[in-house]
PDB file of C-alpha atoms in Angstrom:
ATOM      1  CA  MET A   1     -17.227  -2.676  20.674  1.00 53.00           C
ATOM      2  CA  LYS A   2     -14.382  -5.351  19.347  1.00 64.00           C
ATOM      3  CA  SER A   3     -10.244  -3.799  20.004  1.00 73.00           C
ATOM      4  CA  LEU A   4      -9.008  -5.766  16.694  1.00 77.00           C
ATOM      5  CA  PHE A   5      -4.740  -6.107  15.832  1.00 83.00           C
ATOM      6  CA  GLY A   6      -4.778  -2.448  13.591  1.00 75.00           C
ATOM      7  CA  SER A   7      -7.914  -0.443  14.589  1.00 79.00           C
ATOM      8  CA  PRO A   8      -7.727   2.809  14.387  1.00 83.00           C
ATOM      9  CA  GLY A   9      -7.230   4.575  17.271  1.00 82.00           C
ATOM     10  CA  LYS A  10      -4.875   1.810  18.738  1.00 86.00           C
ATOM     11  CA  VAL A  11      -0.693   1.774  19.351  1.00 91.00           C
ATOM     12  CA  SER A  12      -0.753  -1.586  16.941  1.00 90.00           C
ATOM     13  CA  GLY A  13      -2.139   0.648  13.673  1.00 90.00           C
ATOM     14  CA  LEU A  14      -0.957   3.359  14.326  1.00 93.00           C
ATOM     15  CA  VAL A  15       2.491   0.322  13.726  1.00 94.00           C
ATOM     16  CA  LEU A  16       0.576  -1.081  10.471  1.00 94.00           C
ATOM     17  CA  ARG A  17      -0.293   2.240   9.393  1.00 94.00           C
ATOM     18  CA  THR A  18       3.537   3.868   9.967  1.00 96.00           C
ATOM     19  CA  GLY A  19       4.651   0.520   7.805  1.00 96.00           C
ATOM     20  CA  GLN A  20       2.465   0.992   4.318  1.00 96.00           C
ATOM     21  CA  CYS A  21       3.261   4.771   4.816  1.00 97.00           C
ATOM     22  CA  LEU A  22       7.586   3.863   4.474  1.00 97.00           C
ATOM     23  CA  PHE A  23       7.606   0.510   2.737  1.00 98.00           C
ATOM     24  CA  ALA A  24       4.938   2.095  -0.246  1.00 97.00           C
ATOM     25  CA  ALA A  25       7.403   5.452  -0.094  1.00 97.00           C
ATOM     26  CA  ALA A  26      10.136   3.170  -0.157  1.00 97.00           C
ATOM     27  CA  SER A  27       8.874   1.444  -3.481  1.00 97.00           C
ATOM     28  CA  LEU A  28       7.767   4.458  -5.232  1.00 96.00           C
ATOM     29  CA  ALA A  29      11.565   6.234  -4.455  1.00 96.00           C
ATOM     30  CA  VAL A  30      13.335   3.203  -5.833  1.00 96.00           C
ATOM     31  CA  MET A  31      10.300   2.829  -8.553  1.00 94.00           C
ATOM     32  CA  ALA A  32      11.165   6.747  -9.770  1.00 93.00           C
ATOM     33  CA  SER A  33      15.084   6.888  -8.742  1.00 92.00           C
ATOM     34  CA  ALA A  34      15.512   3.379 -11.663  1.00 89.00           C
ATOM     35  CA  SER A  35      16.961   4.980 -14.847  1.00 84.00           C
ATOM     36  CA  GLY A  36      14.649   3.422 -17.872  1.00 83.00           C
ATOM     37  CA  PHE A  37      10.644   3.135 -15.408  1.00 85.00           C
ATOM     38  CA  SER A  38       9.077   5.400 -18.210  1.00 86.00           C
ATOM     39  CA  THR A  39       9.047   2.400 -20.778  1.00 82.00           C
ATOM     40  CA  ALA A  40       6.535   0.463 -19.221  1.00 85.00           C
ATOM     41  CA  THR A  41       2.812   2.279 -18.502  1.00 91.00           C
ATOM     42  CA  SER A  42       2.661  -0.042 -15.592  1.00 92.00           C
ATOM     43  CA  PHE A  43       5.600   1.058 -13.680  1.00 93.00           C
ATOM     44  CA  CYS A  44       4.649   4.833 -13.480  1.00 94.00           C
ATOM     45  CA  PHE A  45       0.959   3.083 -12.235  1.00 95.00           C
ATOM     46  CA  LEU A  46       3.097   1.556  -9.900  1.00 95.00           C
ATOM     47  CA  ILE A  47       4.680   5.321  -9.266  1.00 96.00           C
ATOM     48  CA  ALA A  48       0.760   6.938  -9.227  1.00 96.00           C
ATOM     49  CA  ALA A  49      -0.675   4.046  -6.326  1.00 96.00           C
ATOM     50  CA  MET A  50       1.968   4.021  -4.177  1.00 97.00           C
ATOM     51  CA  GLY A  51       1.977   7.730  -3.971  1.00 96.00           C
ATOM     52  CA  LEU A  52      -1.689   7.384  -3.180  1.00 96.00           C
ATOM     53  CA  GLN A  53      -1.239   4.465  -0.855  1.00 96.00           C
ATOM     54  CA  ALA A  54       1.850   6.641   0.704  1.00 97.00           C
ATOM     55  CA  LEU A  55      -0.341   9.673   1.288  1.00 97.00           C
ATOM     56  CA  TRP A  56      -3.478   7.739   2.770  1.00 96.00           C
ATOM     57  CA  SER A  57      -1.378   5.536   4.686  1.00 96.00           C
ATOM     58  CA  PHE A  58       0.729   8.412   6.646  1.00 97.00           C
ATOM     59  CA  GLY A  59      -2.799  10.596   6.728  1.00 95.00           C
ATOM     60  CA  LEU A  60      -4.195   8.031   8.742  1.00 93.00           C
ATOM     61  CA  ALA A  61      -0.989   7.502  11.010  1.00 95.00           C
ATOM     62  CA  CYS A  62      -1.401  11.392  12.013  1.00 95.00           C
ATOM     63  CA  LEU A  63      -5.388  10.228  12.777  1.00 92.00           C
ATOM     64  CA  ASP A  64      -3.792   8.161  14.961  1.00 91.00           C
ATOM     65  CA  ILE A  65      -1.103   9.697  16.278  1.00 94.00           C
ATOM     66  CA  HIS A  66      -4.159  11.895  17.138  1.00 93.00           C
ATOM     67  CA  ALA A  67      -6.061   9.639  18.506  1.00 90.00           C
ATOM     68  CA  LEU A  68      -3.950   7.724  20.452  1.00 91.00           C
ATOM     69  CA  ARG A  69      -2.345  11.739  22.576  1.00 93.00           C
ATOM     70  CA  LEU A  70      -6.223  12.745  23.342  1.00 91.00           C
ATOM     71  CA  LYS A  71      -7.651   9.004  23.938  1.00 87.00           C
ATOM     72  CA  LYS A  72     -10.203   9.543  21.663  1.00 83.00           C
ATOM     73  CA  ASP A  73     -12.185   6.340  20.266  1.00 80.00           C
ATOM     74  CA  LEU A  74     -12.504   5.930  16.178  1.00 78.00           C
ATOM     75  CA  HIS A  75     -14.911   3.497  16.080  1.00 78.00           C
ATOM     76  CA  ASN A  76     -18.462   4.621  15.017  1.00 83.00           C
ATOM     77  CA  HIS A  77     -20.352   4.762  11.665  1.00 86.00           C
ATOM     78  CA  ILE A  78     -18.777   7.403  10.084  1.00 89.00           C
ATOM     79  CA  VAL A  79     -15.336   7.180  10.528  1.00 86.00           C
ATOM     80  CA  LEU A  80     -15.312   3.423   9.658  1.00 87.00           C
ATOM     81  CA  SER A  81     -17.476   3.734   6.745  1.00 90.00           C
ATOM     82  CA  LEU A  82     -14.675   6.369   5.537  1.00 91.00           C
ATOM     83  CA  LEU A  83     -11.962   4.094   6.713  1.00 90.00           C
ATOM     84  CA  VAL A  84     -13.840   1.526   4.515  1.00 91.00           C
ATOM     85  CA  ILE A  85     -14.458   2.494   1.229  1.00 94.00           C
ATOM     86  CA  GLY A  86     -10.853   4.359   1.129  1.00 94.00           C
ATOM     87  CA  ASP A  87      -8.652   1.320   2.462  1.00 93.00           C
ATOM     88  CA  TRP A  88     -10.590  -1.188  -0.633  1.00 94.00           C
ATOM     89  CA  VAL A  89      -9.824   1.936  -3.213  1.00 95.00           C
ATOM     90  CA  THR A  90      -6.275   1.504  -2.311  1.00 96.00           C
ATOM     91  CA  ALA A  91      -6.167  -1.816  -1.999  1.00 95.00           C
ATOM     92  CA  ILE A  92      -7.074  -1.966  -5.245  1.00 96.00           C
ATOM     93  CA  LEU A  93      -5.471  -0.391  -6.806  1.00 96.00           C
ATOM     94  CA  SER A  94      -2.393  -0.972  -5.152  1.00 96.00           C
ATOM     95  CA  LEU A  95      -2.429  -4.856  -5.647  1.00 97.00           C
ATOM     96  CA  ALA A  96      -3.449  -3.193  -9.761  1.00 97.00           C
ATOM     97  CA  ALA A  97       0.090  -1.748 -10.032  1.00 96.00           C
ATOM     98  CA  ALA A  98       2.026  -4.391  -8.257  1.00 96.00           C
ATOM     99  CA  CYS A  99       0.692  -7.221 -10.315  1.00 97.00           C
ATOM    100  CA  SER A 100       0.824  -5.351 -13.924  1.00 96.00           C
ATOM    101  CA  SER A 101       4.259  -4.192 -12.396  1.00 95.00           C
ATOM    102  CA  ALA A 102       5.329  -7.365 -12.024  1.00 95.00           C
ATOM    103  CA  GLY A 103       3.725  -8.792 -15.046  1.00 94.00           C
ATOM    104  CA  VAL A 104       6.033  -6.664 -17.331  1.00 92.00           C
ATOM    105  CA  MET A 105       9.519  -7.700 -15.060  1.00 91.00           C
ATOM    106  CA  VAL A 106       8.021 -11.006 -16.378  1.00 90.00           C
ATOM    107  CA  VAL A 107       8.181 -10.228 -19.883  1.00 90.00           C
ATOM    108  CA  PHE A 108      10.778  -8.226 -19.851  1.00 86.00           C
ATOM    109  CA  THR A 109      13.578 -10.799 -17.852  1.00 84.00           C
ATOM    110  CA  LYS A 110      12.037 -14.834 -19.026  1.00 82.00           C
ATOM    111  CA  ASP A 111       9.787 -14.036 -22.270  1.00 82.00           C
ATOM    112  CA  THR A 112      12.376 -11.482 -24.552  1.00 83.00           C
ATOM    113  CA  ASP A 113      15.431 -11.097 -22.867  1.00 76.00           C
ATOM    114  CA  ILE A 114      15.554  -7.181 -22.012  1.00 79.00           C
ATOM    115  CA  CYS A 115      17.070  -7.455 -19.426  1.00 77.00           C
ATOM    116  CA  THR A 116      20.077  -9.141 -21.107  1.00 73.00           C
ATOM    117  CA  ARG A 117      20.658  -7.358 -23.869  1.00 72.00           C
ATOM    118  CA  SER A 118      24.125  -4.385 -23.151  1.00 55.00           C
ATOM    119  CA  GLN A 119      22.681  -2.294 -25.519  1.00 51.00           C
ATOM    120  CA  ILE A 120      19.178  -0.927 -23.956  1.00 65.00           C
ATOM    121  CA  THR A 121      20.521   0.150 -20.020  1.00 71.00           C
ATOM    122  CA  LEU A 122      16.765  -0.797 -17.650  1.00 77.00           C
ATOM    123  CA  SER A 123      17.577  -1.012 -14.180  1.00 84.00           C
ATOM    124  CA  CYS A 124      15.549  -4.433 -13.907  1.00 85.00           C
ATOM    125  CA  ASN A 125      16.881  -5.359 -10.713  1.00 88.00           C
ATOM    126  CA  THR A 126      15.567  -2.264  -9.246  1.00 91.00           C
ATOM    127  CA  PHE A 127      12.328  -2.851 -10.832  1.00 92.00           C
ATOM    128  CA  GLN A 128      11.637  -6.132  -8.247  1.00 93.00           C
ATOM    129  CA  VAL A 129      12.800  -4.490  -5.818  1.00 95.00           C
ATOM    130  CA  SER A 130      10.850  -1.720  -6.122  1.00 96.00           C
ATOM    131  CA  VAL A 131       8.047  -4.315  -7.398  1.00 96.00           C
ATOM    132  CA  GLY A 132       8.607  -6.880  -3.949  1.00 96.00           C
ATOM    133  CA  LEU A 133       8.880  -3.195  -1.931  1.00 97.00           C
ATOM    134  CA  ALA A 134       4.983  -3.126  -3.407  1.00 97.00           C
ATOM    135  CA  PHE A 135       3.432  -6.110  -2.847  1.00 97.00           C
ATOM    136  CA  VAL A 136       4.647  -5.530   0.759  1.00 97.00           C
ATOM    137  CA  ALA A 137       3.364  -2.804   1.198  1.00 97.00           C
ATOM    138  CA  TRP A 138      -0.234  -3.653  -0.567  1.00 96.00           C
ATOM    139  CA  PHE A 139      -0.214  -7.051   2.020  1.00 97.00           C
ATOM    140  CA  LEU A 140      -0.243  -4.575   4.963  1.00 95.00           C
ATOM    141  CA  LEU A 141      -2.472  -2.246   3.765  1.00 95.00           C
ATOM    142  CA  ALA A 142      -4.716  -6.106   3.059  1.00 94.00           C
ATOM    143  CA  VAL A 143      -3.947  -6.213   6.490  1.00 93.00           C
ATOM    144  CA  SER A 144      -5.697  -2.677   7.240  1.00 91.00           C
ATOM    145  CA  SER A 145      -8.531  -3.502   4.966  1.00 90.00           C
ATOM    146  CA  TYR A 146      -9.911  -6.729   6.624  1.00 91.00           C
ATOM    147  CA  VAL A 147      -9.708  -5.642   9.976  1.00 89.00           C
ATOM    148  CA  MET A 148     -11.502  -2.329   9.080  1.00 87.00           C
ATOM    149  CA  PHE A 149     -14.030  -4.085   6.734  1.00 88.00           C
ATOM    150  CA  TRP A 150     -14.268  -6.522  10.703  1.00 88.00           C
ATOM    151  CA  LEU A 151     -14.811  -3.199  12.559  1.00 84.00           C
ATOM    152  CA  LEU A 152     -17.710  -2.172  10.569  1.00 84.00           C
ATOM    153  CA  ALA A 153     -19.121  -5.269  10.107  1.00 84.00           C
ATOM    154  CA  THR A 154     -19.846  -5.628  14.562  1.00 82.00           C
ATOM    155  CA  ILE A 155     -20.739  -2.209  14.792  1.00 76.00           C
TER     156      ILE A 155
END
């Protein structure tokens, strides 16, 4: 059995899951606190996707803490299959939400100049920070998804 960086039940896995949870929660909080986020459906989708990713990562971080405290091995076929499916579904949703929100930001800032108009009160800089945090959260989840898939293939 291989022990890769980010494996479930290892300290590196706990650090990876904690980073995912923190960046997803930060993206969610920043977007939800911005005025006018409900003007675009993709921003609402980003909030939903980051909420799902934060909950998923928090649950798996708790599983890692439990496994570390009791010195349990989480490298069995059933657990890894569930982790692979959950990670890949969450990763696809998170990437779709981050990309669609980034696309809306390109339209807002470059194509239509909605962000520069004085009569519209949109928090465009806050939207951009939230999208950036979402991409970092997705990257950490992509690393975790790759590691889980690799571990499943070695069983």
